[in-house]
Coordinates of C-alpha atoms and ligand atoms in Angstrom, one line a residue:
X1 CA 0.0 0.0 0.0
X2 CA 1.2 3.5 -0.9
X3 CA 2.2 5.7 2.0
X4 CA 0.3 9.0 1.9
X5 CA 2.7 12.0 2.4
X6 CA 1.1 14.8 4.5
X7 CA 2.6 18.2 5.1
X8 CA 1.2 20.3 8.0
X9 CA 2.2 23.9 7.9
X10 CA 2.8 25.6 11.3
X11 CA 4.5 24.8 14.6
X12 CA 2.0 25.1 17.4
X13 CA -0.3 22.9 19.4
X14 CA -2.9 22.9 16.7
X15 CA -0.4 21.4 14.2
X16 CA 0.8 18.7 16.6
X17 CA -2.9 17.9 17.3
X18 CA -3.7 17.7 13.6
X19 CA -0.8 15.4 12.9
X20 CA -1.8 13.2 15.8
X21 CA -5.4 13.0 14.6
X22 CA -4.4 12.2 11.0
X23 CA -2.0 9.5 12.1
X24 CA -4.5 8.0 14.4
X25 CA -7.3 8.0 11.8
X26 CA -4.9 6.4 9.3
X27 CA -3.9 3.7 11.8
X28 CA -7.5 2.9 12.6
X29 CA -8.3 2.2 9.0
X30 CA -5.1 0.5 8.0
X31 CA -3.7 3.4 5.8
X32 CA -0.1 4.4 6.0
X33 CA 0.9 8.1 6.4
X34 CA 4.2 9.9 6.6
X35 CA 3.9 13.3 8.4
X36 CA 6.0 16.4 7.7
X37 CA 5.7 19.7 9.6
X38 CA 7.0 23.1 8.6
X39 CA 8.5 24.2 10.9
X40 CA 6.9 22.0 13.6
X41 CA 8.1 21.8 17.3
X42 CA 9.6 19.2 19.6
X43 CA 6.4 17.3 19.8
X44 CA 5.8 17.0 16.1
X45 CA 9.3 15.7 15.7
X46 CA 8.2 12.6 17.6
X47 CA 5.5 11.7 15.1
X48 CA 7.0 13.0 11.8
X49 CA 9.8 15.0 10.2
X50 CA 10.3 18.7 10.9
X51 CA 11.2 20.7 7.8
X52 CA 13.1 23.9 8.6
X53 CA 11.0 26.2 6.5
X54 CA 9.0 29.2 7.7
X55 CA 5.2 28.8 7.6
X56 CA 4.9 32.0 5.5
X57 CA 7.5 31.2 2.9
X58 CA 4.9 30.4 0.3
X59 CA 7.3 29.8 -2.6
X60 CA 9.8 27.8 -0.5
X61 CA 7.0 25.6 0.9
X62 CA 5.4 24.9 -2.5
X63 CA 8.7 24.1 -4.1
X64 CA 9.7 21.8 -1.2
X65 CA 6.3 20.0 -1.3
X66 CA 6.5 19.4 -5.0
X67 CA 10.0 18.0 -4.7
X68 CA 8.9 15.8 -1.7
X69 CA 5.9 14.5 -3.6
X70 CA 3.5 15.7 -0.9
X71 CA -0.1 14.3 -1.4
X72 CA -1.9 16.6 1.0
X73 CA -1.0 19.8 2.7
X74 CA -2.9 21.3 5.7
X75 CA -2.3 24.9 6.6
X76 CA -2.6 25.6 10.3
X77 CA -2.2 29.4 11.0
X78 CA -3.8 32.3 9.2
X79 CA -0.5 34.1 8.2
X80 CA 0.5 31.6 5.6
X81 CA -3.0 31.8 4.0
X82 CA -2.7 35.6 3.9
X83 CA 0.7 35.1 2.4
X84 CA -0.8 33.1 -0.5
X85 CA 0.4 29.6 0.5
X86 CA -2.8 27.9 -0.7
X87 CA -2.7 29.8 -4.0
X88 CA 0.9 28.8 -4.6
X89 CA 0.3 25.1 -3.8
X90 CA -2.8 24.9 -6.1
X91 CA -0.8 26.7 -8.9
X92 CA 1.7 23.8 -8.7
X93 CA -1.1 21.2 -8.7
X94 CA -0.6 20.3 -5.0
X95 CA -3.6 19.4 -2.8
X96 CA -4.1 21.8 0.1
X97 CA -6.6 22.4 2.9
X98 CA -6.9 26.2 3.1
X99 CA -8.6 29.0 1.2
X100 CA -6.8 31.1 -1.4
X101 CA -5.6 34.6 -0.3
X102 CA -8.7 36.4 -1.6
X103 CA -11.1 34.2 0.5
X104 CA -8.7 34.4 3.5
X105 CA -9.7 38.1 3.7
X106 CA -12.7 36.8 5.6
X107 CA -10.3 36.6 8.5
X108 CA -7.7 39.1 7.3
X109 CA -10.1 42.0 7.0
X110 CA -12.9 42.6 9.5
X111 CA -14.3 45.2 7.1
X112 CA -14.5 42.6 4.3
X113 CA -16.0 40.0 6.6
X114 CA -18.6 42.5 7.8
X115 CA -19.5 43.6 4.3
X116 CA -20.0 40.1 3.1
X117 CA -22.1 39.2 6.1
X118 CA -24.3 42.3 5.5
X119 CA -24.6 41.4 1.8
X120 CA -25.5 37.7 2.5
X121 CA -27.8 38.3 5.5
X122 CA -25.6 36.5 8.0
X123 CA -26.6 37.7 11.5
X124 CA -23.9 39.8 13.1
X125 CA -23.6 42.9 15.3
X126 CA -24.6 46.2 13.6
X127 CA -21.4 48.0 12.5
X128 CA -19.7 51.0 10.9
X129 CA -16.4 50.9 9.1
X130 CA -14.4 54.1 9.7
X131 CA -11.0 55.5 8.8
X132 CA -10.6 58.2 11.4
X133 CA -11.4 59.1 15.0
X134 CA -14.2 61.6 14.2
X135 CA -16.2 59.1 12.2
X136 CA -15.5 56.5 15.0
X137 CA -16.9 58.9 17.6
X138 CA -20.1 59.3 15.5
X139 CA -20.5 55.5 15.4
X140 CA -19.9 55.2 19.1
X141 CA -22.5 57.9 19.8
X142 CA -25.0 56.0 17.6
X143 CA -24.5 52.6 19.3
X144 CA -24.0 53.7 23.0
X145 CA -22.0 51.8 25.6
X146 CA -20.6 49.3 25.9
X147 CA -19.3 49.5 22.4
X148 CA -16.8 47.3 20.5
X149 CA -13.9 48.7 18.4
X150 CA -11.9 46.4 16.2
X151 CA -8.7 46.9 14.1
X152 CA -9.6 45.9 10.5
X153 CA -6.4 43.8 9.9
X154 CA -4.8 40.9 11.7
X155 CA -3.7 41.8 15.2
X156 CA -3.2 38.3 16.8
X157 CA -6.5 38.4 18.6
X158 CA -5.4 41.6 20.4
X159 CA -7.0 44.2 18.1
X160 CA -10.5 44.1 19.7
X161 CA -11.2 46.7 22.4
X162 CA -14.5 47.0 24.4
X163 CA -15.2 50.4 25.8
X164 CA -17.6 50.8 28.7
X165 CA -17.7 54.6 28.6
X166 CA -16.5 57.7 26.6
X167 CA -13.1 57.7 28.4
X168 CA -12.4 54.1 27.4
X169 CA -13.6 54.8 23.9
X170 CA -11.2 57.7 23.7
X171 CA -8.3 55.6 25.0
X172 CA -9.1 52.9 22.3
X173 CA -9.2 55.5 19.5
X174 CA -5.9 56.9 20.7
X175 CA -4.4 53.4 20.7
X176 CA -5.6 52.8 17.1
X177 CA -5.1 56.2 15.5
X178 CA -2.5 58.2 17.6
X179 CA -0.2 55.6 19.3
X180 CA -0.8 53.3 16.3
X181 CA -0.4 50.3 18.6
X182 CA -1.6 48.0 15.9
X183 CA 0.2 49.7 13.0
X184 CA -1.5 49.5 9.6
X185 CA -3.8 46.8 10.9
X186 CA -5.9 49.6 12.5
X187 CA -5.6 52.2 9.7
X188 CA -9.2 51.4 9.3
X189 CA -11.4 50.2 12.2
X190 CA -14.8 48.6 12.7
X191 CA -17.1 50.0 15.4
X192 CA -19.9 47.6 16.3
X193 CA -22.8 47.2 18.7
X194 CA -22.0 45.2 21.8
X195 CA -23.8 41.8 21.9
X196 CA -24.7 40.2 25.2
X197 CA -24.6 36.4 25.6
X198 CA -22.3 33.4 25.7
X199 CA -19.7 32.6 23.1
X200 CA -19.2 29.4 21.2
X201 CA -17.1 28.4 18.2
X202 CA -18.2 26.3 15.4
X203 CA -15.7 25.0 12.8
X204 CA -16.5 23.1 9.6
X205 CA -14.9 21.4 6.7
X206 CA -15.7 23.2 3.5
X207 CA -15.4 22.5 -0.2
X208 CA -17.2 25.0 -2.3
X209 CA -20.7 25.0 -0.9
X210 CA -20.4 21.6 0.7
X211 CA -20.0 21.8 4.5
X212 CA -19.6 19.3 7.3
X213 CA -19.7 21.0 10.7
X214 CA -17.7 19.6 13.6
X215 CA -19.0 19.5 17.2
X216 CA -19.1 23.0 18.7
X217 CA -16.3 24.1 21.1
X218 CA -15.7 26.9 23.6
X219 CA -12.4 28.5 24.1
X220 CA -11.0 30.7 26.8
X221 CA -9.1 33.7 25.6
X222 CA -8.2 35.6 28.8
X223 CA -4.9 34.8 30.5
X224 CA -6.1 34.1 34.1
X225 CA -8.9 32.4 36.1
X226 CA -12.3 34.1 36.1
X227 CA -11.7 35.6 32.6
X228 CA -9.3 38.1 34.1
X229 CA -6.1 39.4 32.5
X230 CA -5.2 40.2 28.9
X231 CA -6.4 38.4 25.8
X232 CA -4.2 35.6 24.6
X233 CA -4.1 33.2 21.7
X234 CA -6.2 30.9 23.9
X235 CA -5.6 29.3 27.3
X236 CA -8.0 26.3 27.0
X237 CA -11.0 24.8 25.2
X238 CA -13.8 22.4 25.9
X239 CA -16.4 20.4 24.1
X240 CA -19.3 20.2 24.2
X241 CA -20.4 23.6 25.4
X242 CA -23.6 22.8 27.2
X243 CA -25.6 25.5 25.5
X244 CA -25.7 24.4 21.8
X245 CA -28.3 21.7 20.9
X246 CA -28.2 19.7 17.6
X247 CA -31.0 22.0 16.4
X248 CA -28.9 25.0 17.4
X249 CA -26.1 23.7 15.3
X250 CA -28.5 23.1 12.4
X251 CA -29.5 26.8 12.6
X252 CA -25.9 27.9 12.6
X253 CA -25.3 25.9 9.4
X254 CA -28.4 27.4 7.7
X255 CA -28.0 31.0 8.9
X256 CA -24.2 31.4 8.9
X257 CA -22.3 28.8 6.9
X258 CA -24.6 28.3 3.9
X259 CA -25.2 32.0 3.1
X260 CA -21.5 33.0 3.6
X261 CA -20.3 30.2 1.3
X262 CA -22.9 31.1 -1.3
X263 CA -21.7 34.7 -1.1
X264 CA -18.1 33.7 -1.6
X265 CA -19.0 31.6 -4.6
X266 CA -21.0 34.4 -6.1
X267 CA -17.8 36.5 -5.9
X268 CA -15.9 33.7 -7.7
X269 CA -14.2 32.4 -4.6
X270 CA -14.3 28.6 -4.2
X271 CA -13.5 28.0 -0.6
X272 CA -11.6 24.8 0.2
X273 CA -10.5 24.6 3.8
X274 CA -11.7 25.0 7.3
X275 CA -14.1 27.8 8.2
X276 CA -14.4 28.9 11.8
X277 CA -17.3 31.0 13.1
X278 CA -16.9 32.7 16.5
X279 CA -20.5 33.2 17.6
X280 CA -22.4 35.0 20.3
X281 CA -25.5 33.2 21.4
X282 CA -27.8 36.1 21.8
X283 CA -31.5 36.2 22.8
X284 CA -32.3 36.7 19.1
X285 CA -30.2 33.7 18.1
X286 CA -26.6 33.1 17.0
X287 CA -24.6 36.1 15.7
X288 CA -21.2 36.0 14.2
X289 CA -18.4 37.8 16.0
X290 CA -15.7 36.8 13.6
X291 CA -14.7 34.3 11.0
X292 CA -11.4 32.5 10.9
X293 CA -10.2 30.8 7.8
X294 CA -8.5 27.8 9.6
X295 CA -8.6 25.6 12.6
X296 CA -8.7 27.4 16.0
X297 CA -5.9 26.8 18.5
X298 CA -6.5 25.5 21.2
X299 CA -10.0 24.6 20.0
X300 CA -8.7 22.0 17.6
X301 CA -6.7 20.3 20.3
X302 CA -9.9 19.6 22.3
X303 CA -11.8 18.8 19.1
X304 CA -9.5 16.0 17.8
X305 CA -9.6 14.2 21.1
X306 CA -13.3 14.7 21.7
X307 CA -14.4 14.0 18.1
X308 CA -12.3 11.1 16.8
X309 CA -13.5 11.5 13.2
X310 CA -11.8 10.1 10.2
X311 CA -9.7 13.3 9.9
X312 CA -7.5 12.0 7.1
X313 CA -10.6 11.2 4.9
X314 CA -12.2 14.6 5.8
X315 CA -9.2 16.7 5.1
X316 CA -8.5 14.8 1.9
X317 CA -12.0 15.3 0.7
X318 CA -11.7 19.1 1.4
X319 CA -8.5 19.4 -0.6
X320 CA -9.9 17.2 -3.4
X321 CA -13.1 19.2 -3.5
X322 CA -15.1 15.9 -3.1
X323 CA -16.5 16.6 0.4
X324 CA -19.9 14.8 0.5
X325 CA -21.9 16.0 3.5
X326 CA -24.4 13.1 3.1
X327 CA -21.6 10.6 3.7
X328 CA -22.3 9.4 7.2
X329 CA -18.7 8.1 7.6
X330 CA -17.4 11.7 7.7
X331 CA -19.5 12.6 10.8
X332 CA -19.1 9.3 12.6
X333 CA -16.3 8.8 15.1
X334 CA -13.7 6.4 13.7
X335 CA -13.1 3.7 16.3
X336 CA -15.3 2.1 18.8
X337 CA -14.9 4.2 21.9
X338 CA -15.6 7.9 21.5
X339 CA -15.3 10.2 24.4
X340 CA -18.3 12.4 24.9
X341 CA -16.3 15.4 26.2
X342 CA -12.8 16.8 26.0
X343 CA -11.0 19.5 28.0
X344 CA -7.7 21.1 26.8
X345 CA -5.7 23.1 29.3
X346 CA -2.9 25.2 28.0
X347 CA 0.3 25.7 30.0
X348 CA 2.1 28.9 29.1
X349 CA 5.4 30.5 30.1
X350 CA 5.0 32.9 33.0
X351 CA 4.8 36.4 31.5
X352 CA 2.7 35.3 28.6
X353 CA 1.2 37.1 26.7
X354 CA 2.9 40.4 27.5
X355 CA 6.5 39.5 28.2
X356 CA 8.8 37.1 26.5
X357 CA 11.4 35.3 28.7
X358 CA 14.5 33.3 27.8
X359 CA 14.1 29.6 27.2
X360 CA 14.0 27.1 30.1
X361 CA 14.6 23.4 30.2
X362 CA 11.6 21.1 30.6
X363 CA 12.6 17.7 31.9
X364 CA 9.1 17.0 33.1
X365 CA 7.8 16.9 29.5
X366 CA 10.4 14.6 28.0
X367 CA 9.4 11.2 26.7
X368 CA 5.7 10.5 26.7
X369 CA 4.3 12.0 29.9
X370 CA 0.7 10.7 29.4
X371 CA 2.1 7.2 29.1
X372 CA 4.1 7.7 32.2
X373 CA 1.1 9.0 34.1
X374 CA -1.0 6.1 32.9
X375 CA 1.6 3.7 34.2
X376 CA 1.8 5.3 37.6
X377 CA -1.9 5.4 37.9
X378 CA -3.7 8.0 39.9
X379 CA -4.9 7.3 43.3
X380 CA -8.7 7.9 43.2
X381 CA -8.7 8.3 39.4
X382 CA -12.3 7.7 38.5
X383 CA -11.8 6.4 35.0
X384 CA -8.8 4.1 34.5
X385 CA -6.9 5.4 31.5
X386 CA -5.9 1.9 30.4
X387 CA -9.5 1.5 29.1
X388 CA -9.2 4.5 26.8
X389 CA -5.6 5.1 26.0
X390 CA -6.2 8.0 23.7
X391 CA -8.0 10.0 26.3
X392 CA -5.0 11.8 27.7
X393 CA -2.7 13.5 25.2
X394 CA 0.0 16.1 25.4
X395 CA 0.4 18.5 22.5
X396 CA 3.5 20.6 22.2
X397 CA 3.4 24.3 21.2
X398 CA 6.4 26.5 22.0
X399 CA 9.0 23.7 22.6
X400 CA 12.3 22.9 20.9
X401 CA 15.1 20.4 21.4
X402 CA 18.8 21.4 21.7
X403 CA 21.6 19.1 22.4
X404 CA 19.2 16.3 23.3
X405 CA 17.4 18.4 25.9
X406 CA 13.8 19.8 25.7
X407 CA 13.3 23.5 26.1
X408 CA 10.3 25.9 26.3
X409 CA 10.5 29.3 24.6
X410 CA 8.1 32.1 25.5
X411 CA 4.3 31.9 24.9
X412 CA 2.2 28.8 25.0
X413 CA 4.3 25.8 25.8
X414 CA 1.9 22.8 25.6
X415 CA -1.6 21.7 26.2
X416 CA -2.8 18.7 28.2
X417 CA -6.0 17.3 26.6
X418 CA -8.2 14.8 28.3
X419 CA -11.3 13.1 27.0
X420 CA -14.0 11.5 29.1
X421 CA -17.6 10.4 29.4
X422 CA -18.5 13.8 30.7
X423 CA -16.9 17.3 31.0
X424 CA -16.4 16.7 34.7
X425 CA -14.5 13.4 34.1
X426 CA -12.4 15.0 31.4
X427 CA -11.6 18.0 33.6
X428 CA -10.6 15.8 36.5
X429 CA -8.3 13.8 34.3
X430 CA -6.7 16.9 32.7
X431 CA -6.0 18.7 35.9
X432 CA -4.9 15.6 37.8
X433 CA -2.3 15.0 35.1
X434 CA -1.2 18.6 35.1
X435 CA -0.7 18.7 38.8
X436 CA 1.4 15.5 38.7
X437 CA 3.4 16.6 35.7
X438 CA 4.4 20.1 36.6
X439 CA 6.6 20.8 39.6
X440 CA 5.6 23.9 41.7
X441 CA 8.3 26.1 40.3
X442 CA 8.0 25.1 36.7
X443 CA 8.1 28.6 35.2
X444 CA 4.8 27.8 33.5
X445 CA 1.2 28.7 34.5
X446 CA -2.2 27.5 33.5
X447 CA -5.8 28.4 34.2
X448 CA -7.5 26.2 36.8
X449 CA -11.1 27.0 35.7
X450 CA -11.3 25.7 32.1
X451 CA -14.7 24.1 31.8
X452 CA -15.6 24.6 35.4
X453 CA -18.9 26.4 35.0
X454 CA -19.9 24.2 32.1
X455 CA -19.1 21.0 33.9
X456 CA -21.3 22.1 36.8
X457 CA -24.2 22.9 34.4
X458 CA -23.8 19.6 32.7
X459 CA -23.9 17.8 36.0
X460 CA -27.3 19.3 36.8
X461 CA -28.9 19.2 33.4
X462 CA -29.0 16.9 30.4
X463 CA -26.1 17.3 28.0
X464 CA -27.3 19.7 25.4
X465 CA -29.8 21.3 27.7
X466 CA -30.3 25.0 27.6
X467 CA -27.9 26.8 29.9
X468 CA -29.6 28.0 33.0
X469 CA -29.6 31.8 33.4
X470 CA -29.5 33.4 30.1
X471 CA -31.7 31.1 28.0
X472 CA -29.7 32.4 25.0
X473 CA -29.1 29.2 23.1
X474 CA -29.3 29.4 19.3
X475 CA -32.6 27.5 19.6
X476 CA -34.2 30.5 21.3
X477 CA -37.0 32.0 19.1
Ligands
AMP1 P1 -13.2 38.9 17.6 O1 -11.7 38.8 17.3 O2 -13.9 39.8 16.6 O3 -13.8 37.6 17.7 O4 -13.3 39.6 19.0 C1 -12.6 39.1 20.1 C2 -13.5 39.0 21.3 O5 -14.1 40.2 21.6 C3 -14.7 38.0 21.1 O6 -14.3 36.7 21.4 C4 -15.7 38.6 22.1 O7 -15.4 38.1 23.4 C5 -15.5 40.1 22.1 N1 -16.4 40.7 21.1 C6 -16.2 40.9 19.8 N2 -17.2 41.5 19.2 C7 -18.1 41.7 20.2 C8 -19.5 42.2 20.2 N3 -20.0 42.8 19.1 N4 -20.2 42.2 21.3 C9 -19.6 41.6 22.5 N5 -18.4 41.1 22.5 C10 -17.6 41.1 21.4

């Protein structure tokens, strides 16, 4: 049997998780894969080959992939898509999961995304696109407080400011237009009406107008417990969030994914990749906060553990343009034992996201920590891991190896992802493992409340029941 050669572009936890998921789905169905990562990290090295190319070197990557006879490429981060990696791969006849640059503007320009939503009737917050502080002030006066101000361009999740009063709005406008804290990304900004509710993320595989949605996830963007501290790339993720029903997910497909894909097609853009909708579940139904044109991180790390789909088949069908949403095999978990829930907890370097610190050695993560933890067993562990060996996984992010030793750079270092029969079980397993893995003075920190509220809600209600309190699920009339 021919070995399928898969290139994953990027070097974070998402890319390690995608490689792990592709390899596992191949193993389960007796296919052979060879994995390559560009540039990868110390974790991806253990399951494939790291290629020392930058993720945004579109020409270099396409030339290398052609030479290396890559059968399928998957682009992790947004920057390579904005740099035209998918365009370059397709121009050389290479199969790739990721939209071309013109469609990647759905993430790369908030003004473009908002205009397309308005044109296609996708529910989103009311907005004004403005180029200067005076016009921004008029929009702020129109919407009242709180109000949301967003840099138009990519700002690594940091270009969104919420102002509760005029003083905060002035400070935000100064950051955008005077201090130019976000550079050209905020030469133009979007002012939008604040939406109340709970947030949820829905990702789907897309080929043209064909779409297969994955189970919804919730991510945690703030650095510290209780949603305190600065916004980060993401400190954890869970699935399922208790407030999205199957009907709610159907509504999201009908009201968000279908019209936006139809709108792209009308504009001559054939989307082949992963589309991510960040949604607010408002009393009037789901509304789009943002689109991403790729897998979320850490959302994807929880997703691949909680939804053991045939990821290799899914991603191949996206790249081939043969995605068939009526094929039940694409929605069904591959393998007998599927966890019902998953919790990903990110461990980051102290100082993240504001400071970068020099690398430190990480002996605790060397080897295969989950295997080690399984062997030791946990006193009082409610669900023996031996029964479900894939339910505790460690995905590397900012790690590298030097002279045989493992180091952490700055930023997010790794995520511990646990699956389980319930959110509570998955949480208990993830946190127990983290406590045993990391010594007190590790130089890393993690949030201790990932999935805490949701686990408590699930324990009282049925899974998928409406969240108590806001009644704001997408199924609300
Ligand atoms: P975005 O990058 O557009 O998803 O915005 C980042 C975060 O800002 C979101 O995850 C929300 O928590 C918050 N946010 C963005 N837009 C709004 C809005 N219109 N109303 C309330 N919160 C918002």
